[in-house]
PDB file of C-alpha atoms in Angstrom:
ATOM      1  CA  GLU A   1     -15.870  -0.937   2.677  1.00  0.00           C
ATOM      2  CA  GLN A   2     -12.175  -0.781   1.779  1.00  0.00           C
ATOM      3  CA  GLY A   3     -11.329   1.231   4.885  1.00  0.00           C
ATOM      4  CA  GLN A   4     -13.120  -1.247   7.133  1.00  0.00           C
ATOM      5  CA  PHE A   5     -11.287  -4.083   5.391  1.00  0.00           C
ATOM      6  CA  LEU A   6      -7.905  -2.429   6.006  1.00  0.00           C
ATOM      7  CA  GLU A   7      -8.715  -1.839   9.661  1.00  0.00           C
ATOM      8  CA  ILE A   8      -9.850  -5.402  10.321  1.00  0.00           C
ATOM      9  CA  ILE A   9      -6.882  -6.953   8.474  1.00  0.00           C
ATOM     10  CA  VAL A  10      -4.526  -4.915  10.658  1.00  0.00           C
ATOM     11  CA  LYS A  11      -6.357  -6.088  13.781  1.00  0.00           C
ATOM     12  CA  LEU A  12      -6.660  -9.748  12.730  1.00  0.00           C
ATOM     13  CA  CYS A  13      -3.010 -10.035  11.760  1.00  0.00           C
ATOM     14  CA  LYS A  14      -1.843  -8.123  14.853  1.00  0.00           C
ATOM     15  CA  ILE A  15       0.124  -5.742  12.648  1.00  0.00           C
ATOM     16  CA  SER A  16       2.054  -2.981  14.383  1.00  0.00           C
ATOM     17  CA  ASN A  17       4.401  -1.511  11.774  1.00  0.00           C
ATOM     18  CA  CYS A  18       2.983  -0.304   8.450  1.00  0.00           C
ATOM     19  CA  LEU A  19       4.084   1.572   5.365  1.00  0.00           C
ATOM     20  CA  GLU A  20       1.706   3.307   2.976  1.00  0.00           C
ATOM     21  CA  ILE A  21       2.725   4.503  -0.463  1.00  0.00           C
ATOM     22  CA  GLY A  22       0.331   7.203  -1.651  1.00  0.00           C
ATOM     23  CA  ARG A  23      -1.297   8.988   1.300  1.00  0.00           C
ATOM     24  CA  PHE A  24      -3.442  11.451  -0.732  1.00  0.00           C
ATOM     25  CA  THR A  25      -6.216  12.632   1.676  1.00  0.00           C
ATOM     26  CA  GLY A  26      -5.157  10.213   4.413  1.00  0.00           C
ATOM     27  CA  LEU A  27      -8.323   8.095   4.547  1.00  0.00           C
ATOM     28  CA  SER A  28      -6.549   4.744   4.159  1.00  0.00           C
ATOM     29  CA  THR A  29      -3.891   5.922   6.596  1.00  0.00           C
ATOM     30  CA  LEU A  30      -6.604   6.698   9.141  1.00  0.00           C
ATOM     31  CA  CYS A  31      -8.273   3.293   8.698  1.00  0.00           C
ATOM     32  CA  ILE A  32      -5.001   1.414   9.056  1.00  0.00           C
ATOM     33  CA  ALA A  33      -4.063   3.496  12.114  1.00  0.00           C
ATOM     34  CA  LYS A  34      -7.420   2.677  13.738  1.00  0.00           C
ATOM     35  CA  GLY A  35      -6.537  -1.016  13.506  1.00  0.00           C
ATOM     36  CA  LEU A  36      -3.086  -0.623  15.025  1.00  0.00           C
ATOM     37  CA  PRO A  37      -2.331  -1.361  18.682  1.00  0.00           C
ATOM     38  CA  LYS A  38      -1.558   1.558  20.996  1.00  0.00           C
ATOM     39  CA  ASN A  39       2.172   1.381  20.194  1.00  0.00           C
ATOM     40  CA  GLY A  40       1.617   0.740  16.455  1.00  0.00           C
ATOM     41  CA  LYS A  41       2.937   3.009  13.713  1.00  0.00           C
ATOM     42  CA  ILE A  42       2.180   3.768  10.090  1.00  0.00           C
ATOM     43  CA  ILE A  43       4.491   5.767   7.858  1.00  0.00           C
ATOM     44  CA  ALA A  44       2.538   7.353   5.014  1.00  0.00           C
ATOM     45  CA  ILE A  45       4.518   8.519   1.988  1.00  0.00           C
ATOM     46  CA  ASP A  46       3.249  10.970  -0.594  1.00  0.00           C
ATOM     47  CA  ASN A  47       4.994  13.180  -3.118  1.00  0.00           C
ATOM     48  CA  SER A  48       2.847  16.178  -2.142  1.00  0.00           C
ATOM     49  CA  ASP A  49       1.744  17.885   1.042  1.00  0.00           C
ATOM     50  CA  GLU A  50      -1.274  19.465  -0.683  1.00  0.00           C
ATOM     51  CA  PHE A  51      -3.829  17.367   1.223  1.00  0.00           C
ATOM     52  CA  LEU A  52      -1.790  16.879   4.399  1.00  0.00           C
ATOM     53  CA  PRO A  53      -3.653  19.533   6.450  1.00  0.00           C
ATOM     54  CA  LEU A  54      -6.953  17.825   5.612  1.00  0.00           C
ATOM     55  CA  ALA A  55      -5.505  14.423   6.511  1.00  0.00           C
ATOM     56  CA  LYS A  56      -4.103  15.690   9.820  1.00  0.00           C
ATOM     57  CA  LYS A  57      -7.463  17.227  10.723  1.00  0.00           C
ATOM     58  CA  TYR A  58      -9.212  13.862  10.463  1.00  0.00           C
ATOM     59  CA  TRP A  59      -6.348  11.887  12.011  1.00  0.00           C
ATOM     60  CA  LYS A  60      -6.595  14.137  15.063  1.00  0.00           C
ATOM     61  CA  LYS A  61     -10.386  13.908  15.129  1.00  0.00           C
ATOM     62  CA  ALA A  62     -10.095  10.081  15.139  1.00  0.00           C
ATOM     63  CA  GLY A  63      -7.403  10.189  17.845  1.00  0.00           C
ATOM     64  CA  VAL A  64      -4.800   8.349  15.757  1.00  0.00           C
ATOM     65  CA  GLN A  65      -2.396  11.193  14.924  1.00  0.00           C
ATOM     66  CA  ASP A  66       0.279   9.806  17.278  1.00  0.00           C
ATOM     67  CA  LYS A  67       0.395   6.545  15.300  1.00  0.00           C
ATOM     68  CA  ILE A  68       1.050   8.302  11.975  1.00  0.00           C
ATOM     69  CA  GLU A  69       4.226   9.704  10.472  1.00  0.00           C
ATOM     70  CA  SER A  70       3.827  11.503   7.162  1.00  0.00           C
ATOM     71  CA  VAL A  71       6.808  11.600   4.806  1.00  0.00           C
ATOM     72  CA  ILE A  72       6.951  13.806   1.722  1.00  0.00           C
ATOM     73  CA  GLY A  73       8.997  12.230  -1.068  1.00  0.00           C
ATOM     74  CA  GLN A  74       8.995   9.946  -4.065  1.00  0.00           C
ATOM     75  CA  GLY A  75       7.820   6.473  -3.082  1.00  0.00           C
ATOM     76  CA  VAL A  76      10.620   4.598  -4.851  1.00  0.00           C
ATOM     77  CA  ASP A  77      13.313   6.798  -3.285  1.00  0.00           C
ATOM     78  CA  VAL A  78      11.899   6.628   0.244  1.00  0.00           C
ATOM     79  CA  MET A  79      11.412   2.865   0.012  1.00  0.00           C
ATOM     80  CA  GLN A  80      15.001   2.426  -1.164  1.00  0.00           C
ATOM     81  CA  SER A  81      16.207   4.515   1.786  1.00  0.00           C
ATOM     82  CA  TYR A  82      14.311   2.185   4.158  1.00  0.00           C
ATOM     83  CA  ILE A  83      15.911  -0.831   2.467  1.00  0.00           C
ATOM     84  CA  ASP A  84      19.342   0.783   2.828  1.00  0.00           C
ATOM     85  CA  ARG A  85      18.654   1.358   6.536  1.00  0.00           C
ATOM     86  CA  GLN A  86      17.225  -2.175   6.948  1.00  0.00           C
ATOM     87  CA  PHE A  87      13.742  -1.080   7.986  1.00  0.00           C
ATOM     88  CA  PHE A  88      11.047  -3.757   7.828  1.00  0.00           C
ATOM     89  CA  PHE A  89       7.264  -3.524   7.881  1.00  0.00           C
ATOM     90  CA  ASP A  90       4.494  -5.993   8.728  1.00  0.00           C
ATOM     91  CA  LEU A  91       2.166  -4.507   6.112  1.00  0.00           C
ATOM     92  CA  ILE A  92       2.648  -2.285   3.072  1.00  0.00           C
ATOM     93  CA  PHE A  93      -0.360  -0.647   1.414  1.00  0.00           C
ATOM     94  CA  ILE A  94       0.169   0.785  -2.060  1.00  0.00           C
ATOM     95  CA  ASP A  95      -2.192   3.234  -3.743  1.00  0.00           C
ATOM     96  CA  ALA A  96       0.057   5.611  -5.668  1.00  0.00           C
ATOM     97  CA  ASP A  97       1.247   6.247  -9.213  1.00  0.00           C
ATOM     98  CA  LYS A  98       0.372   3.152 -11.210  1.00  0.00           C
ATOM     99  CA  ASN A  99       3.425   3.449 -13.483  1.00  0.00           C
ATOM    100  CA  ASN A 100       5.605   2.600 -10.460  1.00  0.00           C
ATOM    101  CA  TYR A 101       3.509  -0.334  -9.226  1.00  0.00           C
ATOM    102  CA  PRO A 102       6.045  -2.897 -10.522  1.00  0.00           C
ATOM    103  CA  ASN A 103       8.857  -1.020  -8.716  1.00  0.00           C
ATOM    104  CA  TYR A 104       6.806  -0.766  -5.518  1.00  0.00           C
ATOM    105  CA  TYR A 105       6.171  -4.512  -5.694  1.00  0.00           C
ATOM    106  CA  GLU A 106       9.847  -5.446  -5.887  1.00  0.00           C
ATOM    107  CA  LEU A 107      10.884  -2.916  -3.243  1.00  0.00           C
ATOM    108  CA  SER A 108       8.105  -4.091  -0.923  1.00  0.00           C
ATOM    109  CA  LEU A 109       9.387  -7.657  -1.098  1.00  0.00           C
ATOM    110  CA  GLN A 110      12.657  -6.370   0.352  1.00  0.00           C
ATOM    111  CA  LEU A 111      10.857  -4.466   3.123  1.00  0.00           C
ATOM    112  CA  LEU A 112       8.655  -7.340   4.305  1.00  0.00           C
ATOM    113  CA  PRO A 113       9.641 -10.294   6.470  1.00  0.00           C
ATOM    114  CA  ALA A 114       8.253 -13.766   5.766  1.00  0.00           C
ATOM    115  CA  ASN A 115       4.450 -13.674   6.251  1.00  0.00           C
ATOM    116  CA  GLY A 116       4.425  -9.908   5.754  1.00  0.00           C
ATOM    117  CA  LEU A 117       1.477  -8.491   3.836  1.00  0.00           C
ATOM    118  CA  MET A 118       1.390  -6.281   0.781  1.00  0.00           C
ATOM    119  CA  LEU A 119      -1.855  -4.747  -0.451  1.00  0.00           C
ATOM    120  CA  PHE A 120      -2.231  -2.980  -3.807  1.00  0.00           C
ATOM    121  CA  ASP A 121      -5.276  -0.855  -4.545  1.00  0.00           C
ATOM    122  CA  ASN A 122      -6.939  -0.393  -7.966  1.00  0.00           C
ATOM    123  CA  MET A 123      -5.830  -3.751  -9.345  1.00  0.00           C
ATOM    124  CA  LEU A 124      -9.057  -4.230 -11.311  1.00  0.00           C
ATOM    125  CA  TRP A 125      -8.709  -0.718 -12.731  1.00  0.00           C
ATOM    126  CA  GLY A 126     -12.410  -0.291 -13.349  1.00  0.00           C
ATOM    127  CA  GLY A 127     -12.515  -3.716 -15.002  1.00  0.00           C
ATOM    128  CA  ASP A 128     -10.171  -2.562 -17.768  1.00  0.00           C
ATOM    129  CA  VAL A 129      -7.440  -5.067 -16.846  1.00  0.00           C
ATOM    130  CA  ALA A 130      -9.678  -7.872 -18.119  1.00  0.00           C
ATOM    131  CA  ASP A 131      -9.647  -6.352 -21.616  1.00  0.00           C
ATOM    132  CA  ILE A 132      -6.346  -7.482 -23.126  1.00  0.00           C
ATOM    133  CA  SER A 133      -6.961  -5.287 -26.178  1.00  0.00           C
ATOM    134  CA  ASN A 134      -6.866  -2.170 -23.970  1.00  0.00           C
ATOM    135  CA  THR A 135      -3.701  -0.252 -24.883  1.00  0.00           C
ATOM    136  CA  ASN A 136      -3.777   2.318 -22.080  1.00  0.00           C
ATOM    137  CA  LEU A 137      -0.313   2.325 -20.473  1.00  0.00           C
ATOM    138  CA  GLN A 138      -1.514   2.198 -16.866  1.00  0.00           C
ATOM    139  CA  THR A 139      -3.982  -0.575 -17.689  1.00  0.00           C
ATOM    140  CA  LYS A 140      -1.215  -2.615 -19.325  1.00  0.00           C
ATOM    141  CA  ILE A 141       1.108  -2.072 -16.353  1.00  0.00           C
ATOM    142  CA  ILE A 142      -1.519  -3.245 -13.848  1.00  0.00           C
ATOM    143  CA  HIS A 143      -2.511  -6.229 -16.018  1.00  0.00           C
ATOM    144  CA  LYS A 144       1.120  -7.288 -16.392  1.00  0.00           C
ATOM    145  CA  LEU A 145       1.757  -6.887 -12.644  1.00  0.00           C
ATOM    146  CA  ASN A 146      -1.292  -9.018 -11.782  1.00  0.00           C
ATOM    147  CA  LYS A 147       0.076 -11.782 -14.017  1.00  0.00           C
ATOM    148  CA  LYS A 148       3.556 -11.441 -12.507  1.00  0.00           C
ATOM    149  CA  ILE A 149       2.262 -11.673  -8.934  1.00  0.00           C
ATOM    150  CA  LEU A 150       0.043 -14.643  -9.802  1.00  0.00           C
ATOM    151  CA  ASN A 151       3.077 -16.535 -11.105  1.00  0.00           C
ATOM    152  CA  ASP A 152       5.574 -15.363  -8.468  1.00  0.00           C
ATOM    153  CA  ASP A 153       6.751 -18.252  -6.273  1.00  0.00           C
ATOM    154  CA  ARG A 154       7.888 -15.791  -3.598  1.00  0.00           C
ATOM    155  CA  VAL A 155       4.318 -14.920  -2.624  1.00  0.00           C
ATOM    156  CA  ASP A 156       0.778 -16.137  -2.058  1.00  0.00           C
ATOM    157  CA  PHE A 157      -1.759 -13.980  -3.895  1.00  0.00           C
ATOM    158  CA  SER A 158      -5.459 -13.286  -4.085  1.00  0.00           C
ATOM    159  CA  LEU A 159      -7.110 -10.502  -6.064  1.00  0.00           C
ATOM    160  CA  LEU A 160     -10.116  -9.409  -4.050  1.00  0.00           C
ATOM    161  CA  PRO A 161     -12.984  -7.739  -5.939  1.00  0.00           C
ATOM    162  CA  LEU A 162     -13.425  -5.165  -3.179  1.00  0.00           C
ATOM    163  CA  ALA A 163     -13.859  -1.547  -4.319  1.00  0.00           C
ATOM    164  CA  ASP A 164     -11.606  -1.302  -7.435  1.00  0.00           C
ATOM    165  CA  GLY A 165      -9.765  -4.520  -6.622  1.00  0.00           C
ATOM    166  CA  ILE A 166      -7.214  -5.144  -3.887  1.00  0.00           C
ATOM    167  CA  SER A 167      -4.309  -7.495  -4.446  1.00  0.00           C
ATOM    168  CA  PHE A 168      -3.740  -9.314  -1.174  1.00  0.00           C
ATOM    169  CA  ILE A 169      -0.180 -10.643  -1.148  1.00  0.00           C
ATOM    170  CA  ARG A 170       1.642 -12.630   1.530  1.00  0.00           C
ATOM    171  CA  LYS A 171       5.395 -12.949   1.271  1.00  0.00           C
ATOM    172  CA  LYS A 172       6.480 -16.550   1.772  1.00  0.00           C
TER     173      LYS A 172
END
């Protein structure tokens, strides 16, 4: 369901230039790439190449390998390098280390033009974010980020209860 959502959002919004933080097995990358136009591109960043052969196998099988560039590196560092080089993206999808979610949020705002989209995965965190007594560090980080985004005048925000929660954010 999440993959289909990503694909249709890319198609509906006529997105052609995407950034993904946290490629893992490449499933989200594949779904986003399927929604891209023929000349569209997604750059998928991950700090490991462990699952890259598996990802490439399915990207090729789906016929989208030419739309995908995989970058190995730390998300914060790669994003900062794109800011330094004045790269911009229509959509940024984030599903990586939760401790860096607040950093990814701020960096993404610099990488998106007005009306650009930012999507964060796992923002319900198994429902744990609703329990304010939960002291788990990652849970607290996600809860705090949800509150920050909700009150951020720079964006429009909706937390969709799809899969484990997707924050759907439009930069104003």
